Short mmCIF file of C-alpha atoms and ligand atoms in Angstrom, two decimals:
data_model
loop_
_atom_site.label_atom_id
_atom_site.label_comp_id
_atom_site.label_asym_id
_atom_site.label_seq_id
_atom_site.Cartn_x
_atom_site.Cartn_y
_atom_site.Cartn_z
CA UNK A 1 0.00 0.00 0.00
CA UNK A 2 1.29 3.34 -0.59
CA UNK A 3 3.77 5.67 0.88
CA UNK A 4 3.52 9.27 -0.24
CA UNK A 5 5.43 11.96 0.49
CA UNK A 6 4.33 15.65 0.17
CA UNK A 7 6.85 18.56 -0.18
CA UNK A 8 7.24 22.18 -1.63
CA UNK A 9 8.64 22.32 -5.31
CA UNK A 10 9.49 25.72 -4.86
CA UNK A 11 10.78 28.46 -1.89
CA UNK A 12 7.46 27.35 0.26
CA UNK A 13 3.83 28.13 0.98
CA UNK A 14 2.52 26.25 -1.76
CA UNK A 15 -0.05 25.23 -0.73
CA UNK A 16 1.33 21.69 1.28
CA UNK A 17 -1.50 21.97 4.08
CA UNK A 18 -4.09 22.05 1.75
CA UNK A 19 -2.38 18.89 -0.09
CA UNK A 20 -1.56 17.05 2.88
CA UNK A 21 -5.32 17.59 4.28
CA UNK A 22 -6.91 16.26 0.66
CA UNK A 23 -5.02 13.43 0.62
CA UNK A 24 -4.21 12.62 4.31
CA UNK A 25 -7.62 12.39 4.64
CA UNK A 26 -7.46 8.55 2.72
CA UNK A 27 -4.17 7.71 4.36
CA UNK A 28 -3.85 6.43 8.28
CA UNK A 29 -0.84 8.04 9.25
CA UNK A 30 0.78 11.56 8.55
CA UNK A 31 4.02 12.26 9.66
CA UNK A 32 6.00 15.37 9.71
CA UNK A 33 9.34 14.76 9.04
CA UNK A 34 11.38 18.10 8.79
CA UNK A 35 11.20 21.87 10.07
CA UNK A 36 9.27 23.62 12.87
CA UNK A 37 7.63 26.02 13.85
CA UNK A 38 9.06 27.82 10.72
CA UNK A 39 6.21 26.09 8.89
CA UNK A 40 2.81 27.57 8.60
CA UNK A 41 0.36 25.43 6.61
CA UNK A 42 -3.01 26.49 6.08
CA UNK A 43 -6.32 24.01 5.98
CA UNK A 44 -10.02 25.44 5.05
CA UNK A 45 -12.43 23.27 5.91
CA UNK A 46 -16.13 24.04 5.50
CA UNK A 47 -15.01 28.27 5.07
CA UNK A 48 -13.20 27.43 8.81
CA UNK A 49 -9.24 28.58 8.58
CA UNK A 50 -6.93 26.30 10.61
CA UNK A 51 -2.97 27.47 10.13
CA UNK A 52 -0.93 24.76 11.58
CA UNK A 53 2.82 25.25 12.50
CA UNK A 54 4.64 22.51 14.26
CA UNK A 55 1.31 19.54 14.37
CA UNK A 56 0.91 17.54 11.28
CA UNK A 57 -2.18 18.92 9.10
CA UNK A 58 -3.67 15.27 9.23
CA UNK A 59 -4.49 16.21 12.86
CA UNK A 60 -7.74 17.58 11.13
CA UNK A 61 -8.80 14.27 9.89
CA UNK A 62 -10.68 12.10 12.04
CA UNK A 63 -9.41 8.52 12.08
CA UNK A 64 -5.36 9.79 10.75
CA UNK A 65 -3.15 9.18 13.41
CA UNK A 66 -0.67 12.30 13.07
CA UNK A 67 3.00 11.97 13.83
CA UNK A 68 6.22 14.45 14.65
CA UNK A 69 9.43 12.84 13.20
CA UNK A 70 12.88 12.23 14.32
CA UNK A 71 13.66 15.04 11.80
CA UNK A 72 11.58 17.97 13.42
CA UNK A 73 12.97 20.30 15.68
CA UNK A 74 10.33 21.01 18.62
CA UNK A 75 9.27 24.30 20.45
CA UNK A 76 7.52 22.41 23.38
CA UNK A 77 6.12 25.86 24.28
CA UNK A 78 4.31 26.49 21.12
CA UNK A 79 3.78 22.53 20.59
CA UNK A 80 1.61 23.13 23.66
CA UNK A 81 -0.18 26.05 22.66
CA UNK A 82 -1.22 24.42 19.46
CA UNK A 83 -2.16 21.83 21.03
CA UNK A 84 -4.81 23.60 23.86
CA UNK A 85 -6.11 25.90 20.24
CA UNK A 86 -6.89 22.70 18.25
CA UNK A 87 -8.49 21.60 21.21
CA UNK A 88 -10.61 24.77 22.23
CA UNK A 89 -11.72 24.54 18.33
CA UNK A 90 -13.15 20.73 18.89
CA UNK A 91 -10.00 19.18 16.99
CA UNK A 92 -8.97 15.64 18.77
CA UNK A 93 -5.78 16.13 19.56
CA UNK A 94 -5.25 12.61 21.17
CA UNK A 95 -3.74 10.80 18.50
CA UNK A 96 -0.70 12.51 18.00
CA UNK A 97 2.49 10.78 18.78
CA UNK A 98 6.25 12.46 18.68
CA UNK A 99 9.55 10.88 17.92
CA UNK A 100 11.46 10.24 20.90
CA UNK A 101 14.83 11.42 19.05
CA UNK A 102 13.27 14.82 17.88
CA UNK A 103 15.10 17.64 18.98
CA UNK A 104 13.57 20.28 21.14
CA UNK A 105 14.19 23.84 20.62
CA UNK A 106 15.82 25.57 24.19
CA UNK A 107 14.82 29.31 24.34
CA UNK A 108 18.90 30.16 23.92
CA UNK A 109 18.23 28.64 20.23
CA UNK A 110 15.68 31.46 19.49
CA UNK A 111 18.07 34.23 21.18
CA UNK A 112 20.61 32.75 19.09
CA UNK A 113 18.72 33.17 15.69
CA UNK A 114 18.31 36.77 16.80
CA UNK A 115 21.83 37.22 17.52
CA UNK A 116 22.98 35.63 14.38
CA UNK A 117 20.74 37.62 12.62
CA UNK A 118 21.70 40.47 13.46
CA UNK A 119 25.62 39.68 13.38
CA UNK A 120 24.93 39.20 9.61
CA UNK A 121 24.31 42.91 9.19
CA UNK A 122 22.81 43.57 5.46
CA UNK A 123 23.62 39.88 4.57
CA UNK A 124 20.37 38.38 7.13
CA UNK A 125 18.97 35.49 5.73
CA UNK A 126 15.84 36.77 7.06
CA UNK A 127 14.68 33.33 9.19
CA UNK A 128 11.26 33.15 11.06
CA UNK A 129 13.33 33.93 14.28
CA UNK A 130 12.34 30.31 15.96
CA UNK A 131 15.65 29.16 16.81
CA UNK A 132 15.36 26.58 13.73
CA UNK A 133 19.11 27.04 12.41
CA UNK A 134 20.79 26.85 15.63
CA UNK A 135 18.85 24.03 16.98
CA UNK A 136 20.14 22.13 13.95
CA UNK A 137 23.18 23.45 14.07
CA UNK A 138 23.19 21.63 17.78
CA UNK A 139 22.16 18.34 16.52
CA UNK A 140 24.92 18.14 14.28
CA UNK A 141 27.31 19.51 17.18
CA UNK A 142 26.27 16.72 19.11
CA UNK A 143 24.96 19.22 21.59
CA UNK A 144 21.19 18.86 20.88
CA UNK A 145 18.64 18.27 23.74
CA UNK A 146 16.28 15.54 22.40
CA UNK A 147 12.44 14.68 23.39
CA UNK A 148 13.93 11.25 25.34
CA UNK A 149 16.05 13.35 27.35
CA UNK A 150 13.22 15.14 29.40
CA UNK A 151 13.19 11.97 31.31
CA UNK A 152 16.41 12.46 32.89
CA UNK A 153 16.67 15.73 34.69
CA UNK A 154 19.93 15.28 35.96
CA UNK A 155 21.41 13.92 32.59
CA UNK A 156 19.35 17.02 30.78
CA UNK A 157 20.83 19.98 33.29
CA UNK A 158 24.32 18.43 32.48
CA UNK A 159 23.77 19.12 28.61
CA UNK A 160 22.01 22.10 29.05
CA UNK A 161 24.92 23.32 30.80
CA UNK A 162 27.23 22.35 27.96
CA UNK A 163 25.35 23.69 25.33
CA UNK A 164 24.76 27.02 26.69
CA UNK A 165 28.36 27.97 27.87
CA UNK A 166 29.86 29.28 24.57
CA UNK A 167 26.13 30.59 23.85
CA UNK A 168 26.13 33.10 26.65
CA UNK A 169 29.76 34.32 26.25
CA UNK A 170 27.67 35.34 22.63
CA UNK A 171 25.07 36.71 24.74
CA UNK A 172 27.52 39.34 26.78
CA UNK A 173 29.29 40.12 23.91
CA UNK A 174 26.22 41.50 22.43
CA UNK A 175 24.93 42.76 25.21
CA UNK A 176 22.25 40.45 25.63
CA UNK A 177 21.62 39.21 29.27
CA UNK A 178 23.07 35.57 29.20
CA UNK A 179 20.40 32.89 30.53
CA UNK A 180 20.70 30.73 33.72
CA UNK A 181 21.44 26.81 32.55
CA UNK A 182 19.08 25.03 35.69
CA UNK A 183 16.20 27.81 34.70
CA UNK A 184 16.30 26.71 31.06
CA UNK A 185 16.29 23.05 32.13
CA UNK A 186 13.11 23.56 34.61
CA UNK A 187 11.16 25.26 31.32
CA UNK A 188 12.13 22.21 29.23
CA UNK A 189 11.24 20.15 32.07
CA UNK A 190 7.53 21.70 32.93
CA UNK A 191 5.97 20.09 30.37
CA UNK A 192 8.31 16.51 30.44
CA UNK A 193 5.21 14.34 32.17
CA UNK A 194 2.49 15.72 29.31
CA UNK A 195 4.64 13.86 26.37
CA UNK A 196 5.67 11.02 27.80
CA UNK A 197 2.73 9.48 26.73
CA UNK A 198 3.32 10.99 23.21
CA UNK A 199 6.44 9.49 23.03
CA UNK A 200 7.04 6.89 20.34
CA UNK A 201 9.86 5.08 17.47
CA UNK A 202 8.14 6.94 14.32
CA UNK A 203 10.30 4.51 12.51
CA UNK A 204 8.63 1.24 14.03
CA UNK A 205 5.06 3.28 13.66
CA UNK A 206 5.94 4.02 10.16
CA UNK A 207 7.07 0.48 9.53
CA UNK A 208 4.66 -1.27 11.01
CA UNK A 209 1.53 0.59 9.57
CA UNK A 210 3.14 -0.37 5.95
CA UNK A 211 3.34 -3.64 7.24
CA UNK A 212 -0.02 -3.88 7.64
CA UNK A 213 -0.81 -2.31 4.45
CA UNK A 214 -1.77 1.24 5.78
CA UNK A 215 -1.50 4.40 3.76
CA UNK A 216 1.09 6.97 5.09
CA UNK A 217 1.44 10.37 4.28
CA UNK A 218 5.34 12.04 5.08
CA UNK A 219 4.26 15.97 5.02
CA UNK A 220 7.50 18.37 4.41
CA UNK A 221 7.96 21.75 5.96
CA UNK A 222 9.46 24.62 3.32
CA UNK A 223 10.49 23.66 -0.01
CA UNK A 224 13.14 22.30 -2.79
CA UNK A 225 14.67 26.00 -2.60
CA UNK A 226 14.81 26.59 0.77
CA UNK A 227 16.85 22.96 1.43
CA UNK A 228 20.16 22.87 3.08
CA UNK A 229 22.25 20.82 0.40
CA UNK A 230 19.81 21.75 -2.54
CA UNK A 231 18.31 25.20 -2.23
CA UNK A 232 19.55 29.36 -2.82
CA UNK A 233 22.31 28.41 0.27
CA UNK A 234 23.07 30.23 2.07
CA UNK A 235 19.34 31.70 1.96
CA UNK A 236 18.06 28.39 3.01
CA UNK A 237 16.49 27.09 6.31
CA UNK A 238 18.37 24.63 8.13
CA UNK A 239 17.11 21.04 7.03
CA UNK A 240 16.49 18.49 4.22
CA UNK A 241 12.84 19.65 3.29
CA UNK A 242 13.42 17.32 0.02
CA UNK A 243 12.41 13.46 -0.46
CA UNK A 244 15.72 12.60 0.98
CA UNK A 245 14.93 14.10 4.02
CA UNK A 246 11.64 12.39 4.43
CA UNK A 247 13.12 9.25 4.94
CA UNK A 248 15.88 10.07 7.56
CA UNK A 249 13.51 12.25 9.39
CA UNK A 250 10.79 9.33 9.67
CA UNK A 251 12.84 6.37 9.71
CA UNK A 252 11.80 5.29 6.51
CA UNK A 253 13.64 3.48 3.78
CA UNK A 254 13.35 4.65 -0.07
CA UNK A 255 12.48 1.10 -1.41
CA UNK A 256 8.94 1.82 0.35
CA UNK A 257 7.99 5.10 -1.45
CA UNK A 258 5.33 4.82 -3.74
CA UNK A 259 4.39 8.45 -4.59
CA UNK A 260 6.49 12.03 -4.41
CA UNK A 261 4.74 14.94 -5.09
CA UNK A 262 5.31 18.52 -5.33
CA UNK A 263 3.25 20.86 -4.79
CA UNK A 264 4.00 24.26 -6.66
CA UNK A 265 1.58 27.33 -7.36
CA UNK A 266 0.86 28.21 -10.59
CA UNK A 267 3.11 31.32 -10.10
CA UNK A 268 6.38 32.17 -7.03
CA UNK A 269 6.30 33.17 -4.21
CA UNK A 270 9.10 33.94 -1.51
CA UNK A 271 9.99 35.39 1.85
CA UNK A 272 12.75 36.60 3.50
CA UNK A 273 16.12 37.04 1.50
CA UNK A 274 17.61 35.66 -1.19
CA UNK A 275 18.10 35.19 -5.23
CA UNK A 276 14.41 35.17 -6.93
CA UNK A 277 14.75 35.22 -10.92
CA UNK A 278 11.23 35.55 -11.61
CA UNK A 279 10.36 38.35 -8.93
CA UNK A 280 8.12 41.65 -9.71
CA UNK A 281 9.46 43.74 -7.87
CA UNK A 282 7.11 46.55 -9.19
CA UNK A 283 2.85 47.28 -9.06
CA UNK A 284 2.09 44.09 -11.09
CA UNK A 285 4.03 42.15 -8.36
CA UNK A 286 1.86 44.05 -5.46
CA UNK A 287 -1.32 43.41 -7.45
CA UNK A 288 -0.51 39.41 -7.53
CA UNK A 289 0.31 39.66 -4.07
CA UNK A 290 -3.13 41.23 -2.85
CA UNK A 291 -4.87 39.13 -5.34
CA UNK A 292 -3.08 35.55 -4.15
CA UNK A 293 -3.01 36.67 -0.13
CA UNK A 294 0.46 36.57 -0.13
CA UNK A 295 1.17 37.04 3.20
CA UNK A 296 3.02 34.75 5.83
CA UNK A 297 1.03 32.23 7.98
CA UNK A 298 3.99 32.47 10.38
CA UNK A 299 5.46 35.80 10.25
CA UNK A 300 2.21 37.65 8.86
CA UNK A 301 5.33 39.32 6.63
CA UNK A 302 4.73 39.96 2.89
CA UNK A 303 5.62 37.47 0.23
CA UNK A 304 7.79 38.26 -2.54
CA UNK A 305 5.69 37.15 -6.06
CA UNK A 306 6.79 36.51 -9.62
CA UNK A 307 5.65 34.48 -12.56
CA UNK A 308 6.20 30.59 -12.83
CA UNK A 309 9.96 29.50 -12.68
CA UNK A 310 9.90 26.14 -14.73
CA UNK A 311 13.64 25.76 -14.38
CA UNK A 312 13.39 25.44 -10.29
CA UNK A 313 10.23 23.09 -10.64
CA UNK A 314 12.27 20.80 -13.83
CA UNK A 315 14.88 21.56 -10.46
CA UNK A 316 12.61 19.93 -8.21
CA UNK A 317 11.28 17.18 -10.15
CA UNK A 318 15.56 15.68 -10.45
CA UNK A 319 15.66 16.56 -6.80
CA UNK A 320 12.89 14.84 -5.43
CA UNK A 321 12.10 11.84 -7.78
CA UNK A 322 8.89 13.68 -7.99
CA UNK A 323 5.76 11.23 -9.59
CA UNK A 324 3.55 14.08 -9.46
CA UNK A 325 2.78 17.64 -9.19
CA UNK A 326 -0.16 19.26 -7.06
CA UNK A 327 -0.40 22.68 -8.74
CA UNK A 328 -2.01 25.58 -6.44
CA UNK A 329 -3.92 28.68 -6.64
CA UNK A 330 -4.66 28.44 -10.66
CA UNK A 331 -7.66 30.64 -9.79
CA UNK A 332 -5.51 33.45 -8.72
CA UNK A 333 -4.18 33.67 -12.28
CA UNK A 334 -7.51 34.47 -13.96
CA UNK A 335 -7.96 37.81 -15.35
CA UNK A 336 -4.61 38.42 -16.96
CA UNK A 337 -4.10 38.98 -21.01
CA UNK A 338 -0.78 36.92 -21.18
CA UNK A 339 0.86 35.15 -18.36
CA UNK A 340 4.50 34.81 -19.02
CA UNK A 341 6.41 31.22 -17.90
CA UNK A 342 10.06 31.41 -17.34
CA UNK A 343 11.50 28.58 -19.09
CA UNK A 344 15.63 29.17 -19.05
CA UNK A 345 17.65 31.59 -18.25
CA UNK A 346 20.35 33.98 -19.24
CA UNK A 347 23.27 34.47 -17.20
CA UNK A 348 26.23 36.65 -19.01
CA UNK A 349 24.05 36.07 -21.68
CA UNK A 350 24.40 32.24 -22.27
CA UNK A 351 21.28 30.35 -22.29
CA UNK A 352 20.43 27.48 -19.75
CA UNK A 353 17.66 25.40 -19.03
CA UNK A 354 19.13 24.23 -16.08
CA UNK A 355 20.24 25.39 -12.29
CA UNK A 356 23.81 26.72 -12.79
CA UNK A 357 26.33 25.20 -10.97
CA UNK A 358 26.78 28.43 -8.36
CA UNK A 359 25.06 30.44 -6.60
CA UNK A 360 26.34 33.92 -7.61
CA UNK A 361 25.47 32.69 -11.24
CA UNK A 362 22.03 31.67 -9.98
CA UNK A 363 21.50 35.36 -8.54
CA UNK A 364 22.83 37.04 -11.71
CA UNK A 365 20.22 34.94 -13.79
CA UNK A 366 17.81 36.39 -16.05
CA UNK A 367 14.62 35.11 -17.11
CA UNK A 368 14.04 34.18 -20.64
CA UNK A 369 9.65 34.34 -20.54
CA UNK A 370 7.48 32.73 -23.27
CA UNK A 371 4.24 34.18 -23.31
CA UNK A 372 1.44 32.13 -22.42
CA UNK A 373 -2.31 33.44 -23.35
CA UNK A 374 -4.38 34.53 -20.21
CA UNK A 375 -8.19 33.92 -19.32
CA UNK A 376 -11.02 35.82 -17.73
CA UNK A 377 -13.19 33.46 -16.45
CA UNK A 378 -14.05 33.06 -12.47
CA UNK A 379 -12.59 29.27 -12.47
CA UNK A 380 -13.05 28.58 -8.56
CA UNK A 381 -16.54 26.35 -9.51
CA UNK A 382 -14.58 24.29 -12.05
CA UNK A 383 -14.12 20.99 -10.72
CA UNK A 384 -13.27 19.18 -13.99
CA UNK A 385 -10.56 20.13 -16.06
CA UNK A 386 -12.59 20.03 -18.83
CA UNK A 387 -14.83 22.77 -17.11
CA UNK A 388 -11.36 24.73 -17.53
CA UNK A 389 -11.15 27.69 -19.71
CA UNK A 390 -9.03 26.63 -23.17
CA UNK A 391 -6.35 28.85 -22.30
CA UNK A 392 -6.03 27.97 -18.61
CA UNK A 393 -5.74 24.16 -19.93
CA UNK A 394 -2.92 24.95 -22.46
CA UNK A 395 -1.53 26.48 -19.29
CA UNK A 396 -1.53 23.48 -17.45
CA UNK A 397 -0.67 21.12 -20.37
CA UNK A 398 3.01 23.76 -20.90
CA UNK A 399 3.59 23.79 -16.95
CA UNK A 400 3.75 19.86 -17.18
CA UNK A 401 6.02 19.63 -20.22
CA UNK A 402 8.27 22.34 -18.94
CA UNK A 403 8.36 20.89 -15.36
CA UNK A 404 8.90 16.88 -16.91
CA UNK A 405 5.79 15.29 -14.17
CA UNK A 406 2.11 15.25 -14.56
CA UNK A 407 0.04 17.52 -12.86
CA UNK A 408 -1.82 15.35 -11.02
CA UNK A 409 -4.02 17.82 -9.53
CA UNK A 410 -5.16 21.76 -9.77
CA UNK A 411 -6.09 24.04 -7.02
CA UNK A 412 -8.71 26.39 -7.64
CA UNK A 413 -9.49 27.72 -4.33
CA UNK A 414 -8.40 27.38 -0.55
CA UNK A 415 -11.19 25.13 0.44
CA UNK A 416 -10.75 21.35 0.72
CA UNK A 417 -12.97 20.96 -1.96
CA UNK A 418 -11.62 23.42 -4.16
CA UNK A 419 -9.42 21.44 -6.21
CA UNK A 420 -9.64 20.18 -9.59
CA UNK A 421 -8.26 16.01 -9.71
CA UNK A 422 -6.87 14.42 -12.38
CA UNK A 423 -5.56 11.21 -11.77
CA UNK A 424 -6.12 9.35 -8.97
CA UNK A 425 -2.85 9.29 -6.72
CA UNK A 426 -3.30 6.62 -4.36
CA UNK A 427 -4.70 2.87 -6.49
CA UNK A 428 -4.09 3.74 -9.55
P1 GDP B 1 1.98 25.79 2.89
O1 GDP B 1 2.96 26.40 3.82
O2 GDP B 1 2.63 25.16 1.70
O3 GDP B 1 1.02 24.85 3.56
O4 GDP B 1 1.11 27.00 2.31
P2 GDP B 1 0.49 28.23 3.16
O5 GDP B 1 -0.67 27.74 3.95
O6 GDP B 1 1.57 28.94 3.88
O7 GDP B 1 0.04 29.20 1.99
C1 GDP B 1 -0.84 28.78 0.99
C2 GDP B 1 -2.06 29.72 0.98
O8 GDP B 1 -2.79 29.52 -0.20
C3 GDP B 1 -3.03 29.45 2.11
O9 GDP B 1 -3.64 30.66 2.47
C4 GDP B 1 -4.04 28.50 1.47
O10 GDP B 1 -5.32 28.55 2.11
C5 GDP B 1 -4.10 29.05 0.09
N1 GDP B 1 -4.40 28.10 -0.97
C6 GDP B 1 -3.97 26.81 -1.11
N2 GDP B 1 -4.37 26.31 -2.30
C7 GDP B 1 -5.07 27.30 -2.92
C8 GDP B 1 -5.70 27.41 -4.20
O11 GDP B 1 -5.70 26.49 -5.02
N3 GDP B 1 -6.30 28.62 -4.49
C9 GDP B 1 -6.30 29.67 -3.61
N4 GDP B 1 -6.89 30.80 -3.98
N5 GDP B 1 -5.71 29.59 -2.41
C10 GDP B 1 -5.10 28.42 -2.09
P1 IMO B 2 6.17 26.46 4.95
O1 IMO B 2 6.27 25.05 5.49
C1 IMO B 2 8.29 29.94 3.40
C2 IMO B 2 12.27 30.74 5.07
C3 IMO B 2 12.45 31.97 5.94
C4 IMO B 2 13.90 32.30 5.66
C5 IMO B 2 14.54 30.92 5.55
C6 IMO B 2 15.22 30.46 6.82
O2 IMO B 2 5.02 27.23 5.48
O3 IMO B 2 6.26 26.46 3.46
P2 IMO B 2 14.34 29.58 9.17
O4 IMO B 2 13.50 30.24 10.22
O5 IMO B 2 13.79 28.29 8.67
O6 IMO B 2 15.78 29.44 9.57
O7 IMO B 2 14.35 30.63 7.94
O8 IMO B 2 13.50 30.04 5.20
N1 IMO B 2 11.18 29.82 5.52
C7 IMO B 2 10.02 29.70 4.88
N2 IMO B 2 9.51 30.34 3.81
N3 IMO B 2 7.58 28.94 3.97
C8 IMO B 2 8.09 28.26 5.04
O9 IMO B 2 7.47 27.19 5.57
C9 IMO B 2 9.34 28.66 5.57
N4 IMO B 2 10.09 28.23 6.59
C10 IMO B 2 11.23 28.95 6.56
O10 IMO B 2 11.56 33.00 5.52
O11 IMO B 2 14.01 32.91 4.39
MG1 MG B 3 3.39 28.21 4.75
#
């Protein structure tokens, strides 16, 4: 039975909660496997908004059991909060289970993004400012504080100690107030008895249910672009949000993935720093970004828009293995005479269809736009695409040839039911 994983084609906010809600809601288990509270995934169901940041979207569907990988990094704090606000809104929150080798995020993590931040002057990456890079950056320091060690106070003071020596000798030196190792340790602690029973080996859950020939769904936080090894580094968060990273964050191996898809909007969007070929950095940019919402779940901060990059979603396709492509917020693009595509680009004016091989090369790239004819229709009824305007199909049928998947399905409106499907992505 299949194993699907859903992840961002592009630099994030694509639409993934709305994916992982559609199709988590035939599958038993969804798992998140990267990020944190960096995410923000948005679910409408029945014109109610649900934004979810560190709990799997399949918490929404009755009968899914959701799951936090190994690979997430966890704000217990906000984990919590989201928790008590699912709750409140009559969401059962009782299935949800969380890798005993996550990492937690320690509050020095978040002062350290700040202070980071702001030591890279003009050059900020411009991160969510949730402590996601340096609580990474711990894990692969071997200095990380993990779920399992909440169990052992005396064991968890000792590396809280550790890890926060050379942070607070950062702290003084830019005048922050350093932080008090037992206090941080008692915070982590607080809330140690209310996961215990949470606690599980997502890789024996994950196993087992595909044993038993359950569906599970592996839901990725950011996107293709925003990866560590594969994205605009250094304008990147800090983990594998790619296919790669789905297995070593769930425990998973790739000889039992049946489906990768991507989900990409029919246009670009990005936020915080960072190369963006396709940006429109001008009115028609700020009319697509009123007219798609672009604004951050997370953050609240504006997106950056720009037409549809086909090189980073061909990008994405190599990347992730990708079987198919869940294309978002079509409706968004209605009204518009022409719609260009970027299909290559031009850097020092040689043509490629492909990522270059650096990064300064990537950020001196020029688009080269073919010119795709618009429609006018209202297309957030259609629910066929045959019920698709002509020009909106031709759309569609380009983005697929240019990106080398199928589309499998089209979004034509937040809702749940707002989406247009065209083949079947789990028995067929
Ligand atoms: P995620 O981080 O990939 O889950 O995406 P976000 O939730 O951050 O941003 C996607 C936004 O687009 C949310 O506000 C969704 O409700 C909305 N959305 C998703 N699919 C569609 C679609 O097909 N059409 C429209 N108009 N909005 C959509
Ligand atoms: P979802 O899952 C869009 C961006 C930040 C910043 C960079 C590093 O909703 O698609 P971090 O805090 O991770 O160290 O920030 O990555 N970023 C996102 N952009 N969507 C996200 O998540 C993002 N998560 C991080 O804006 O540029
Ligand atoms: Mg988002």
């Amino acid at each position: 039975m299949p194993a699907v994983i859903v992840l961002g084609a592009q630099w994030g906010d694509e639409g993934k909660g709305k994916a992982t809600d559609q199709i988590g809601q035939q599958t038993d288990l969804v798992v998140k496997f990267n990020g944190g509270n960096n995410a923000g995934h948005t679910v409408v169901i029945d014109g109610e908004t649900y934004a979810l940041h560190l709990l799997p979207a399949g918490i929404l569907s009755e009968g899914v059991t959701p799951i936090i990988g190994n690979g997430v990094v966890v704000d217990i704090d906000v984990l919590f909060a989201e928790l008590e606000d699912m709750t409140a809104r009559g969401v059962d929150c009782s299935r949800l289970m969380i890798s005993s080798n996550a990492h937690v995020i320690p509050s020095y993590n978040k002062l350290m993004d700040a202070a980071n931040e702001k030591a890279r002057g003009k050059n900020q990456i411009g991160t969510t400012g949730r402590g996601i890079g340096p609580t990474y950056a711990d894990k692969m320091n071997r200095i990380g504080i993990r779920v399992q060690d909440l169990f052992d106070p005396e064991g968890l003071r000792a590396k809280v100690e550790a890890a926060l020596a050379p942070k607070n000798k950062v702290f003084s030196s830019v005048g922050l107030d350093v932080l008090d190792a037992g206090a941080v340790a008692d915070e982590l602690l607080a809330h140690a008895e209310r996961i215990r029973p949470m606690m599980c080996d997502v890789s024996l859950e994950v196993n087992t249910a595909l044993d038993r020939g359950q569906t599970v769904l592996f839901e990725g936080g950011q996107a293709t672009m925003l990866d560590i090894d594969h994205g605009t580094y250094p304008f990147v968060t800090s983990s594998n949000p790619t296919a790669g990273g789905a297995l070593t964050g769930a425990g998973v191996g790739p000889t039992r993935i049946d489906r990768v898809v991507g989900v990409a909007k029919a246009y670009t969007t990005r936020v915080g720093e960072g190369p963006f070929p396709t940006e429109l950095d001008d009115e028609v940019g700020e009319a697509l970004r009123i007219k798609g919402g672009e604004f951050g779940v997370t953050t609240g901060r504006p997106r950056r828009t720009g037409w549809f990059d086909a090189v980073i979603v061909r990008y994405a396709t190599r990347v992730n293995g990708l079987t198919d492509i869940c294309l978002t917020k079509l409706d968004v693009l209605s009204g518009y005479e022409t719609i260009p595509v970027c299909v290559a680009y031009e850097i020092d004016g040689a043509r490629t269809e492909e990522m270059p091989l650096d990064q300064a090369g990537f950020a001196r790239a020029v688009p080269v736009y073919e010119e795709m004819p618009g429609w006018d229709e209202d297309i957030s009824g259609c629910r066929a695409f045959e019920d698709l305007p002509a020009n909106a199909q031709a759309y569609i049928a380009r983005l697929e040839e240019l990106s080398r998947c199928r589309i499998q399905s089209i979004g034509v409106g937040p809702g749940r039911e707002a989406t247009i499907i065209r083949y079947p992505l789990l028995g067929d």
